[in-house]
């Protein structure tokens, strides 16, 4: 029985409600005609083994009715079916590639003909396609007298190619669960025990350090490190002549790499350690303290939200902080990955593209702005990830007045996908999702006050009712959920909606100040966390300062001279230095950052936003601005020369979001920007920036009158 037939068969075995041809054809992305042929094969198998066949009820759909014991028995048989069909072209491609890549043995084409059960002409055609595919990576296939067929090319390119090929055909979860042909070929090259051990190291050293929270990224890192380890063991190393991209820093990632080297007896060069450390850092999402792109990511996140809201008509700007925070963190990682040709694969991208077409297309339209920044094309996988954040937000905004079931979601496709499933369950079925867990966190269910479990992967948990669903709900899933809830309607509860406590937290903070206390970043975060623990919703944007609250007249410098970009950065930062908003080392850090990473601070036409990381010498939130008498070149190919420069001093990733939003509006408003650039005095500048004269000027006018 073929793999697709087994998966469709398993779908019938796992559901209790009728399935329609329309549901299944969408779910498995095949035509109804093909599906009917698959159903014939399934019924033939059932009849041959003396089981009832799949029956059809008019107006309802198809259903397979079996006792639980027989269902489990068949599921085991379907999963363990070893009947071998001829290899598909994609399977032959993978087998050829991995056999040639394995430098511990000699690959001879006549031997591959027998292994793959194909003729010489077919194998010649397969080799032609393989050569054509590898050409895009700058990799060639050569035939050497003693070594047989080998790959020749840059080692970095070979590793990236292997990572992308394997990722596009399978994933770690599938490798751990299934025994299909693709998994077999991959596991012949990357041992299952090796992958399990790498996953264990990840959970012990990276997950517990809060370096990563998304299961998809865990899989990406595990796979890439497995490929790296295999290549290093075989003596295939990156060139020592190539300059390492970054220095090695102490921390969880370095500890992770060290533990792997010790466990597998690897003795890589310093250059190799730098290479794999940098790769892991690039694959995982970033926060503001680990990426020089953090401000660019914030600008892009704000612009993306505004764009998608405009295109779709959905008021995303009114949504709580989760949307912005999720997008911002994802985009920081995305920028680093895209710039360094590292690809994250989204196993649900086709389903996301179809199910959320309007949002997906809006995000895809905006991707040009991201590509302008990275100078690289943005993949559909990344667009799919960004779409999920918006889909989750839209589902959350549409959720019902009351949630009457309490449940947990288990999903291994990634935290963002799990949240999407949770939001859809809440919106469509009055289900309160208490937590989204991975398969590695099942032990936490005992500690949660839940009655039902919804999962996108097969799990065993006898204590509570379980329903297996697709990560993105299909029509057949919705029918399953309705029947499941009806069966367990005695589990209903009445739960109140979260109240918006933004005004309450403002009053509490004011009381602390009135009583002689002070509000620090640490104390504020503790108060905020207390509110969240009591299910009180806080819109943090409402308690953030606006641009006019922070940008005082003393921090505005007009019509200034600057010999070069270094002098410009130094000069615009001086008001903040004099007010002790920043320390002197912050100016040095801003200049060093541009020297190292280029003119990325030129974020708009003629506009630069100078900044460094908070830990480089920021004491409190502040901003200054300077217009230039003569434009200065920073080296940006599109936005030079710079005519106006802001200096931002931020203490964290969120307290200045309203300020960033004002700057985004300024970048997109050419007319307003030009008025600022040509302003001759403070009054004209403030009128152009804020739409009205400064307060002190209004008071002066009132006195004169």
XYZ file of C-alpha atoms in Angstrom:
705
model
C 0.000 0.000 0.000
C 1.416 3.396 -0.982
C 2.165 6.076 1.590
C -0.700 8.364 0.473
C -3.177 5.476 0.582
C -2.038 4.634 4.122
C -2.474 8.244 5.262
C -6.020 8.443 3.851
C -6.805 5.050 5.373
C -5.500 6.271 8.751
C -7.742 9.338 8.492
C -10.832 7.128 8.261
C -9.610 5.063 11.197
C -9.077 8.102 13.432
C -12.385 9.932 12.914
C -15.847 9.062 14.124
C -17.885 11.422 11.910
C -18.517 11.129 8.151
C -15.898 12.440 5.697
C -16.809 13.905 2.307
C -14.856 13.739 -0.961
C -14.624 17.527 -0.897
C -13.136 17.541 2.612
C -10.566 14.866 1.833
C -9.528 16.231 -1.566
C -8.709 19.597 0.044
C -6.977 17.964 2.976
C -4.711 15.731 0.881
C -4.535 18.137 -2.113
C -5.662 15.556 -4.666
C -8.594 15.428 -7.109
C -11.843 13.690 -6.190
C -11.185 11.250 -9.018
C -7.837 10.256 -7.481
C -9.519 10.032 -4.103
C -12.123 7.604 -5.442
C -9.312 5.391 -6.750
C -7.654 5.482 -3.319
C -10.970 4.519 -1.703
C -11.226 1.488 -3.989
C -7.759 0.339 -2.822
C -8.693 0.857 0.838
C -11.940 -1.117 0.489
C -10.125 -3.920 -1.345
C -7.648 -4.173 1.521
C -10.468 -4.200 4.100
C -12.430 -6.875 2.220
C -9.359 -9.075 1.729
C -8.747 -8.991 5.488
C -12.411 -9.624 6.410
C -13.165 -6.132 7.738
C -16.254 -3.989 7.003
C -15.624 -1.534 4.147
C -16.026 2.249 4.051
C -19.722 3.056 3.534
C -21.395 6.158 2.113
C -24.517 7.820 3.518
C -26.354 10.187 1.180
C -26.068 13.775 2.345
C -23.566 12.957 5.089
C -20.410 11.398 3.669
C -18.224 8.324 4.094
C -17.528 6.457 7.305
C -15.648 3.404 8.503
C -17.274 1.759 11.536
C -15.084 -0.641 13.535
C -14.705 -1.640 17.197
C -11.931 0.221 19.040
C -9.789 -2.881 19.300
C -9.932 -3.516 15.541
C -9.278 0.177 14.814
C -6.066 0.163 16.872
C -4.992 -3.089 15.248
C -5.504 -1.690 11.757
C -3.735 1.569 12.605
C -0.718 -0.445 13.688
C -0.850 -2.521 10.492
C -1.186 0.519 8.251
C 1.763 2.188 9.936
C 3.927 -0.933 9.713
C 3.040 -1.925 6.152
C 6.325 -2.842 4.448
C 4.984 -3.552 0.969
C 7.384 -1.866 -1.500
C 6.342 -0.025 -4.634
C 8.799 1.212 -7.237
C 10.551 4.391 -6.123
C 9.016 7.676 -7.178
C 11.232 10.217 -9.037
C 11.583 12.397 -5.913
C 12.584 9.334 -3.859
C 15.205 8.372 -6.459
C 16.496 11.969 -6.438
C 16.963 11.862 -2.669
C 18.543 8.402 -2.712
C 21.044 9.469 -5.384
C 21.921 12.707 -3.642
C 22.485 11.182 -0.204
C 24.448 8.250 -1.601
C 26.779 10.616 -3.470
C 27.034 12.939 -0.458
C 28.163 10.067 1.779
C 31.942 10.287 1.360
C 32.568 7.153 3.452
C 31.638 4.973 0.487
C 32.023 4.910 -3.306
C 28.975 5.632 -5.471
C 28.910 3.780 -8.809
C 26.030 4.412 -11.201
C 25.623 0.809 -12.339
C 25.160 -0.210 -8.698
C 22.546 2.544 -8.229
C 20.561 1.108 -11.162
C 20.059 -2.098 -9.187
C 19.465 -0.364 -5.871
C 16.760 1.882 -7.331
C 15.403 -0.785 -9.743
C 15.621 1.440 -12.838
C 17.137 1.223 -16.297
C 20.351 2.987 -17.323
C 18.391 5.539 -19.379
C 16.150 6.374 -16.400
C 19.147 6.785 -14.107
C 20.895 8.971 -16.699
C 17.839 11.232 -16.726
C 17.796 11.292 -12.916
C 21.461 12.323 -12.894
C 20.759 15.080 -15.425
C 18.033 16.497 -13.183
C 20.290 16.209 -10.127
C 23.092 18.133 -11.868
C 20.638 20.796 -12.982
C 19.293 21.178 -9.442
C 22.737 21.413 -7.840
C 23.874 24.024 -10.343
C 21.882 26.738 -8.503
C 24.087 26.135 -5.447
C 27.319 26.249 -7.428
C 27.794 22.507 -6.830
C 28.883 20.099 -9.569
C 28.767 16.301 -9.820
C 32.064 14.783 -10.918
C 33.125 11.217 -11.743
C 36.561 10.377 -10.318
C 38.510 7.198 -11.007
C 38.966 5.988 -7.411
C 36.222 7.899 -5.602
C 33.344 7.307 -8.014
C 30.636 9.985 -8.219
C 31.324 12.922 -5.885
C 30.071 16.459 -5.179
C 32.411 19.380 -5.711
C 31.699 22.867 -4.427
C 31.903 25.148 -1.417
C 31.288 23.194 1.791
C 28.868 25.844 3.095
C 26.787 25.475 -0.077
C 26.723 21.673 0.207
C 25.461 21.857 3.807
C 22.809 24.447 2.972
C 21.688 22.379 -0.021
C 21.340 19.191 2.052
C 19.417 21.092 4.720
C 16.954 22.512 2.179
C 16.449 19.233 0.296
C 15.768 17.161 3.414
C 13.579 19.879 4.928
C 11.494 20.129 1.780
C 10.781 16.374 1.747
C 10.312 15.527 5.435
C 10.792 16.870 8.963
C 12.148 15.654 12.293
C 8.714 14.671 13.602
C 8.074 12.486 10.561
C 11.527 10.930 10.828
C 10.821 9.999 14.447
C 7.354 8.540 13.781
C 7.194 7.037 10.296
C 9.022 4.444 8.222
C 8.195 5.743 4.730
C 10.748 5.615 1.926
C 11.929 9.214 2.279
C 12.457 8.759 6.019
C 14.386 5.544 5.387
C 16.811 7.242 2.983
C 17.327 10.196 5.332
C 17.855 7.962 8.363
C 20.402 5.919 6.422
C 22.370 9.177 6.236
C 21.363 10.792 9.560
C 20.880 8.164 12.247
C 17.646 8.387 14.263
C 19.559 8.004 17.538
C 21.752 10.954 16.572
C 18.674 13.114 15.978
C 17.177 12.018 19.291
C 20.399 12.840 21.132
C 20.618 16.268 19.493
C 17.019 16.955 20.492
C 17.859 16.010 24.077
C 20.820 18.407 24.126
C 18.585 21.123 22.676
C 15.934 20.676 25.379
C 18.510 20.644 28.163
C 20.639 23.600 27.055
C 18.618 25.831 24.743
C 14.949 25.324 25.562
C 15.454 25.651 29.325
C 17.414 28.854 28.742
C 14.435 30.365 26.913
C 16.577 30.733 23.804
C 13.763 29.267 21.717
C 10.039 28.686 22.110
C 8.976 27.395 18.696
C 9.038 23.667 17.891
C 9.578 24.355 14.181
C 12.858 26.107 14.937
C 13.877 23.253 17.240
C 13.511 20.900 14.288
C 15.462 23.208 11.971
C 18.384 23.505 14.387
C 18.418 19.770 15.146
C 18.512 18.873 11.455
C 21.194 21.392 10.518
C 23.447 20.380 13.408
C 23.018 16.714 12.432
C 24.163 17.517 8.871
C 27.042 19.612 10.206
C 28.188 16.843 12.541
C 28.062 14.225 9.795
C 30.068 16.401 7.388
C 32.677 17.263 10.037
C 33.057 13.588 11.041
C 33.798 12.741 7.397
C 36.459 15.450 7.204
C 34.447 17.867 5.069
C 35.159 21.245 6.656
C 34.696 24.911 5.783
C 37.714 26.666 4.354
C 40.080 28.154 6.939
C 40.746 30.942 4.443
C 37.162 32.162 4.761
C 36.778 34.857 7.402
C 34.468 33.799 10.232
C 31.348 35.972 10.374
C 31.191 36.491 14.111
C 33.145 35.960 17.273
C 32.114 33.140 19.601
C 30.158 34.346 22.610
C 29.679 32.483 25.857
C 26.115 31.397 26.498
C 23.511 28.674 25.843
C 24.326 28.299 22.131
C 28.044 27.846 22.776
C 27.277 25.385 25.589
C 24.973 23.497 23.213
C 27.719 23.179 20.582
C 30.327 22.152 23.186
C 28.060 19.440 24.591
C 27.469 17.996 21.119
C 31.185 17.960 20.318
C 31.883 16.141 23.597
C 29.040 13.629 23.126
C 29.972 12.718 19.536
C 33.759 13.046 19.950
C 33.983 15.876 17.433
C 37.118 18.008 17.322
C 36.199 20.845 14.928
C 38.432 23.823 14.192
C 37.746 27.244 15.699
C 36.404 28.302 12.301
C 33.911 25.408 12.362
C 32.784 26.348 15.880
C 32.206 29.926 14.730
C 30.337 28.658 11.660
C 27.879 26.398 13.503
C 27.374 28.898 16.336
C 26.540 31.624 13.845
C 24.191 29.291 11.947
C 22.242 28.362 15.081
C 21.956 32.029 16.052
C 20.650 32.790 12.545
C 18.073 29.986 12.544
C 16.440 30.870 15.852
C 14.180 33.912 16.379
C 16.016 36.889 17.814
C 15.369 39.410 20.523
C 16.677 42.953 20.609
C 19.763 41.961 22.566
C 21.001 39.457 19.982
C 20.418 41.245 16.691
C 21.596 44.525 15.249
C 18.389 44.502 13.161
C 16.037 44.976 16.095
C 14.987 48.521 15.194
C 14.500 47.633 11.526
C 12.379 44.676 12.644
C 10.202 46.985 14.745
C 9.706 49.400 11.855
C 8.827 46.559 9.481
C 6.433 44.971 12.013
C 4.562 48.267 12.458
C 4.458 48.905 8.705
C 3.288 45.339 8.046
C 0.414 45.634 10.537
C -0.720 48.922 8.993
C -0.477 47.494 5.462
C -2.410 44.281 6.190
C -5.049 46.262 8.093
C -5.508 48.589 5.122
C -5.745 45.757 2.585
C -7.988 43.400 4.578
C -10.077 45.931 6.506
C -9.460 43.979 9.732
C -8.555 46.379 12.611
C -5.299 44.677 13.590
C -3.932 47.888 15.135
C -6.549 47.513 17.870
C -5.348 44.023 18.728
C -3.360 43.386 21.873
C 0.435 43.331 22.046
C 0.735 39.658 21.058
C 0.485 40.456 17.331
C 3.209 43.105 17.334
C 5.467 41.172 19.699
C 5.154 37.962 17.693
C 5.815 39.704 14.382
C 8.730 41.683 15.770
C 10.488 38.621 17.178
C 9.879 36.618 14.024
C 11.103 39.372 11.718
C 14.360 39.824 13.649
C 15.152 36.167 12.997
C 13.846 36.408 9.434
C 16.166 39.309 8.563
C 19.204 37.433 9.815
C 18.227 34.195 8.057
C 17.460 35.861 4.745
C 20.669 37.892 4.702
C 22.710 34.756 5.356
C 20.863 32.412 2.965
C 19.422 30.229 5.736
C 15.956 28.874 5.090
C 13.221 27.964 7.576
C 10.642 25.536 6.195
C 6.956 25.846 6.947
C 5.245 22.426 6.713
C 1.792 24.061 6.507
C 2.489 26.826 3.994
C 0.175 25.460 1.277
C -2.724 25.055 3.701
C -2.117 28.535 5.152
C -1.971 30.025 1.657
C -5.307 28.465 0.744
C -7.152 28.896 4.042
C -6.117 32.511 4.694
C -5.719 33.685 1.103
C -6.678 37.338 1.692
C -4.234 37.826 4.577
C -1.526 35.765 2.852
C -1.761 37.885 -0.304
C -1.609 41.092 1.748
C 1.542 39.888 3.515
C 3.036 38.739 0.194
C 2.406 42.198 -1.267
C 4.282 43.799 1.651
C 7.211 41.377 1.330
C 8.781 43.713 -1.252
C 9.682 46.104 1.586
C 11.451 43.333 3.467
C 13.242 42.295 0.275
C 14.371 45.897 -0.232
C 16.044 45.672 3.156
C 17.648 42.229 2.809
C 18.270 42.348 -0.964
C 17.044 38.742 -1.076
C 13.745 37.190 -2.126
C 11.386 36.272 0.718
C 10.260 32.638 0.591
C 6.652 31.454 0.717
C 7.574 29.612 3.919
C 8.368 32.897 5.690
C 5.266 34.589 4.254
C 3.229 31.682 5.609
C 4.693 32.128 9.099
C 3.896 35.865 9.069
C 0.352 35.091 7.902
C -0.215 32.805 10.894
C 0.393 35.692 13.317
C -2.342 37.734 11.630
C -4.711 34.761 11.362
C -4.289 34.070 15.066
C -4.946 37.723 15.870
C -8.071 37.812 13.661
C -9.411 34.661 15.306
C -8.781 36.120 18.745
C -10.632 39.346 17.897
C -13.651 37.351 16.712
C -13.872 35.059 19.708
C -17.253 34.573 21.329
C -18.531 36.367 24.392
C -18.146 33.279 26.595
C -15.879 30.225 26.636
C -17.685 27.220 28.067
C -15.160 24.371 27.630
C -11.681 24.299 29.202
C -8.995 22.499 27.189
C -5.342 22.252 26.184
C -3.879 22.122 22.666
C -0.932 19.870 21.800
C 0.815 20.766 18.531
C 4.277 20.008 17.189
C 4.136 22.226 14.114
C 5.215 25.272 16.131
C 3.905 27.520 18.857
C 2.399 29.999 16.380
C 0.457 27.230 14.599
C -0.680 25.836 17.943
C -1.957 29.282 18.908
C -3.816 29.480 15.596
C -5.535 26.152 16.288
C -6.338 27.361 19.811
C -7.804 30.643 18.536
C -9.998 28.882 15.982
C -11.292 26.467 18.607
C -12.119 29.398 20.910
C -13.785 31.407 18.166
C -15.873 28.659 16.612
C -16.710 26.375 19.516
C -16.679 28.335 22.806
C -13.570 26.541 24.035
C -11.178 28.170 26.510
C -7.637 27.030 25.692
C -5.589 27.116 28.877
C -2.233 26.282 27.256
C -0.538 25.284 23.991
C 1.975 22.481 24.563
C 4.410 20.397 22.525
C 4.595 16.612 22.728
C 7.512 17.028 25.136
C 5.327 18.828 27.662
C 2.513 16.313 28.176
C 3.437 15.983 31.843
C 2.193 19.546 32.374
C -1.397 18.521 31.568
C -1.773 17.047 35.067
C -1.009 20.476 36.517
C -3.587 22.301 34.377
C -7.267 22.733 35.152
C -8.566 21.313 31.856
C -11.161 18.743 30.837
C -10.421 18.135 27.120
C -7.328 17.708 24.939
C -7.093 18.753 21.279
C -3.979 17.567 19.462
C -2.500 17.700 15.957
C -0.292 14.645 16.625
C -1.206 11.154 17.871
C -0.674 10.982 21.647
C -1.632 8.641 24.474
C -3.215 10.234 27.549
C -5.883 8.029 29.162
C -6.897 10.501 31.889
C -8.827 12.924 29.643
C -10.799 12.803 26.354
C -8.579 13.452 23.307
C -9.460 14.596 19.774
C -6.919 14.457 16.938
C -7.229 17.385 14.487
C -5.356 18.963 11.600
C -3.289 22.012 12.709
C -5.484 24.188 10.506
C -9.112 23.137 10.844
C -10.651 21.448 7.796
C -14.400 20.980 7.336
C -14.057 17.379 8.449
C -12.292 18.559 11.623
C -15.129 20.949 12.445
C -17.617 18.095 12.254
C -15.359 16.062 14.532
C -15.161 18.874 17.089
C -18.955 19.313 17.165
C -19.488 15.599 17.741
C -16.698 15.502 20.353
C -18.163 18.426 22.318
C -21.652 16.948 22.154
C -20.299 13.683 23.539
C -18.609 15.534 26.405
C -21.125 18.307 27.017
C -21.062 17.499 30.725
C -17.626 19.181 30.772
C -19.083 22.660 30.139
C -18.089 25.548 32.370
C -18.960 29.226 32.545
C -15.915 31.493 32.301
C -15.970 35.282 32.234
C -14.127 37.250 29.561
C -10.914 39.015 30.521
C -11.541 42.625 31.467
C -9.468 45.440 29.994
C -7.550 46.646 33.036
C -5.394 49.260 31.298
C -6.932 52.155 33.246
C -6.671 50.162 36.479
C -2.936 49.561 36.110
C -2.434 53.252 35.301
C -4.247 54.168 38.532
C -2.207 51.656 40.549
C 1.069 53.053 39.191
C -0.101 56.599 39.941
C -0.929 55.615 43.536
C 2.578 54.210 43.982
C 4.106 57.497 42.811
C 1.700 59.617 44.910
C 2.678 57.574 47.964
C 6.328 58.505 47.512
C 7.418 55.406 45.607
C 9.174 55.168 42.241
C 8.378 53.048 39.197
C 11.360 51.150 37.801
C 11.387 48.818 34.821
C 11.598 45.842 37.180
C 8.747 46.998 39.415
C 6.524 47.787 36.445
C 7.087 44.319 34.957
C 6.169 42.722 38.298
C 2.911 44.696 38.462
C 2.118 43.835 34.851
C 2.792 40.133 35.458
C 0.507 40.182 38.530
C -2.327 41.606 36.430
C -1.837 38.942 33.770
C -1.842 36.163 36.370
C -5.297 37.363 37.413
C -6.457 37.297 33.759
C -6.617 41.095 33.502
C -5.939 42.371 29.996
C -3.535 45.317 29.591
C -3.124 47.349 26.419
C 0.477 48.451 26.971
C 0.376 50.778 23.989
C -1.949 53.076 25.896
C 0.596 53.587 28.665
C 3.569 54.156 26.372
C 4.897 57.674 25.785
C 4.298 59.359 22.443
C 6.940 61.132 20.368
C 5.910 64.581 21.616
C 6.184 63.348 25.228
C 9.869 62.462 24.804
C 11.191 64.814 22.094
C 11.691 68.166 23.856
C 12.839 71.384 22.199
C 16.267 71.004 23.778
C 16.721 67.762 21.828
C 15.947 69.328 18.440
C 18.923 70.639 16.422
C 18.138 72.520 13.197
C 20.210 73.304 10.105
C 23.427 71.777 11.475
C 26.674 71.020 9.666
C 28.346 67.615 9.558
C 31.492 66.637 7.673
C 30.617 62.916 7.519
C 28.175 60.375 8.951
C 30.293 59.780 12.060
C 30.190 63.455 12.982
C 26.450 63.538 12.280
C 25.787 60.628 14.665
C 27.982 62.170 17.350
C 26.341 65.565 17.038
C 22.709 64.375 17.103
C 23.432 62.306 20.222
C 24.960 65.180 22.218
C 21.665 66.469 23.740
C 20.942 62.983 25.110
C 24.477 62.709 26.469
C 24.201 66.099 28.196
C 20.901 65.067 29.811
C 22.480 61.729 30.889
C 19.911 59.767 28.890
C 22.879 57.918 27.373
C 26.537 57.383 28.243
C 29.465 58.264 26.008
C 29.997 54.638 25.048
C 26.550 54.586 23.394
C 27.815 56.994 20.697
C 30.839 54.767 20.110
C 28.550 51.731 19.835
C 26.317 53.452 17.245
C 29.313 54.306 15.053
C 30.857 50.852 15.452
C 27.560 49.202 14.488
C 27.417 51.061 11.163
C 31.080 50.271 10.501
C 30.403 46.575 11.076
C 26.994 46.104 9.461
C 26.721 48.958 6.959
C 24.231 51.839 6.597
C 21.199 49.865 7.801
C 20.219 52.824 10.034
C 19.161 54.788 6.929
C 15.589 53.549 7.238
C 13.822 55.912 4.816
C 14.466 58.339 1.988
C 16.880 60.961 3.379
C 16.174 59.757 6.965
C 18.531 57.962 9.342
C 17.678 56.484 12.739
C 20.902 56.187 14.735
C 20.767 53.630 17.555
C 22.614 50.865 19.374
C 21.552 48.226 21.891
C 20.210 49.231 25.309
C 23.104 47.544 27.103
C 25.552 49.781 25.201
C 24.864 52.685 27.542
C 21.178 53.692 27.774
C 19.968 55.046 31.124
C 16.400 55.895 30.134
C 14.141 56.327 27.104
C 15.066 59.321 24.940
C 15.145 60.672 21.404
C 16.795 63.595 19.622
C 16.710 64.873 16.041
C 18.886 66.981 13.778
C 18.353 68.472 10.314
C 21.391 69.002 8.097
C 22.414 72.156 6.287
C 24.081 70.033 3.624
C 23.058 66.375 3.016
C 25.510 63.679 4.140
C 26.142 60.314 2.489
C 25.960 57.238 4.741
C 26.541 54.749 1.921
C 22.955 53.565 1.423
C 22.286 52.704 -2.253
C 18.652 53.872 -2.265
C 18.002 56.329 0.579
C 21.122 58.532 0.516
C 21.862 61.365 0.993
C 20.645 61.832 4.571
C 19.005 65.174 5.364
C 17.480 64.429 8.790
C 18.694 62.075 11.513
C 17.033 60.864 14.708
C 18.910 59.311 17.627
C 16.940 56.715 19.599
C 17.872 55.515 23.066
C 15.635 52.585 24.052
C 15.686 50.625 27.304
C 13.848 47.553 25.944
C 11.957 46.253 22.923
C 8.496 47.646 23.694
C 8.434 50.888 25.703
C 9.046 53.056 22.625
C 6.611 51.473 20.168
C 4.380 54.553 19.891
C 7.473 56.596 19.087
C 8.429 54.079 16.393
C 4.932 54.280 14.974
C 5.313 58.055 14.611
C 8.609 57.542 12.791
C 6.983 55.010 10.451
C 4.309 57.567 9.581
C 7.057 60.090 8.940
C 8.950 57.725 6.626
C 5.795 57.242 4.558
C 4.842 60.948 4.508
C 7.187 62.657 2.021
C 5.452 66.019 2.290
C 5.739 66.113 6.091
C 9.368 64.971 5.961
C 10.275 67.760 3.532
C 8.660 70.351 5.826
C 10.822 69.124 8.714
C 13.987 69.217 6.628
C 13.468 72.852 5.524
C 12.138 74.148 8.879
C 14.052 77.309 9.870
C 12.954 77.576 13.490
C 11.566 75.468 16.333
C 7.991 76.622 15.801
C 7.957 75.565 12.148
C 9.552 72.224 13.025
C 7.007 71.423 15.759
C 4.093 72.468 13.575
C 5.320 70.131 10.819
C 5.995 67.245 13.233
C 3.004 67.466 15.568
C 0.494 69.474 13.564
C 0.452 72.387 16.027
C 2.879 74.854 17.639
C 4.585 73.956 20.922
C 2.691 74.625 24.167
C 5.005 77.438 25.265
C 4.315 79.351 22.006
C 0.551 78.996 22.472
C 0.839 80.346 26.025
C 2.933 83.304 24.797
C 0.323 84.150 22.161
C -2.451 84.050 24.758
C -0.533 86.498 26.989
C -0.020 88.932 24.086
C -3.726 88.855 23.251
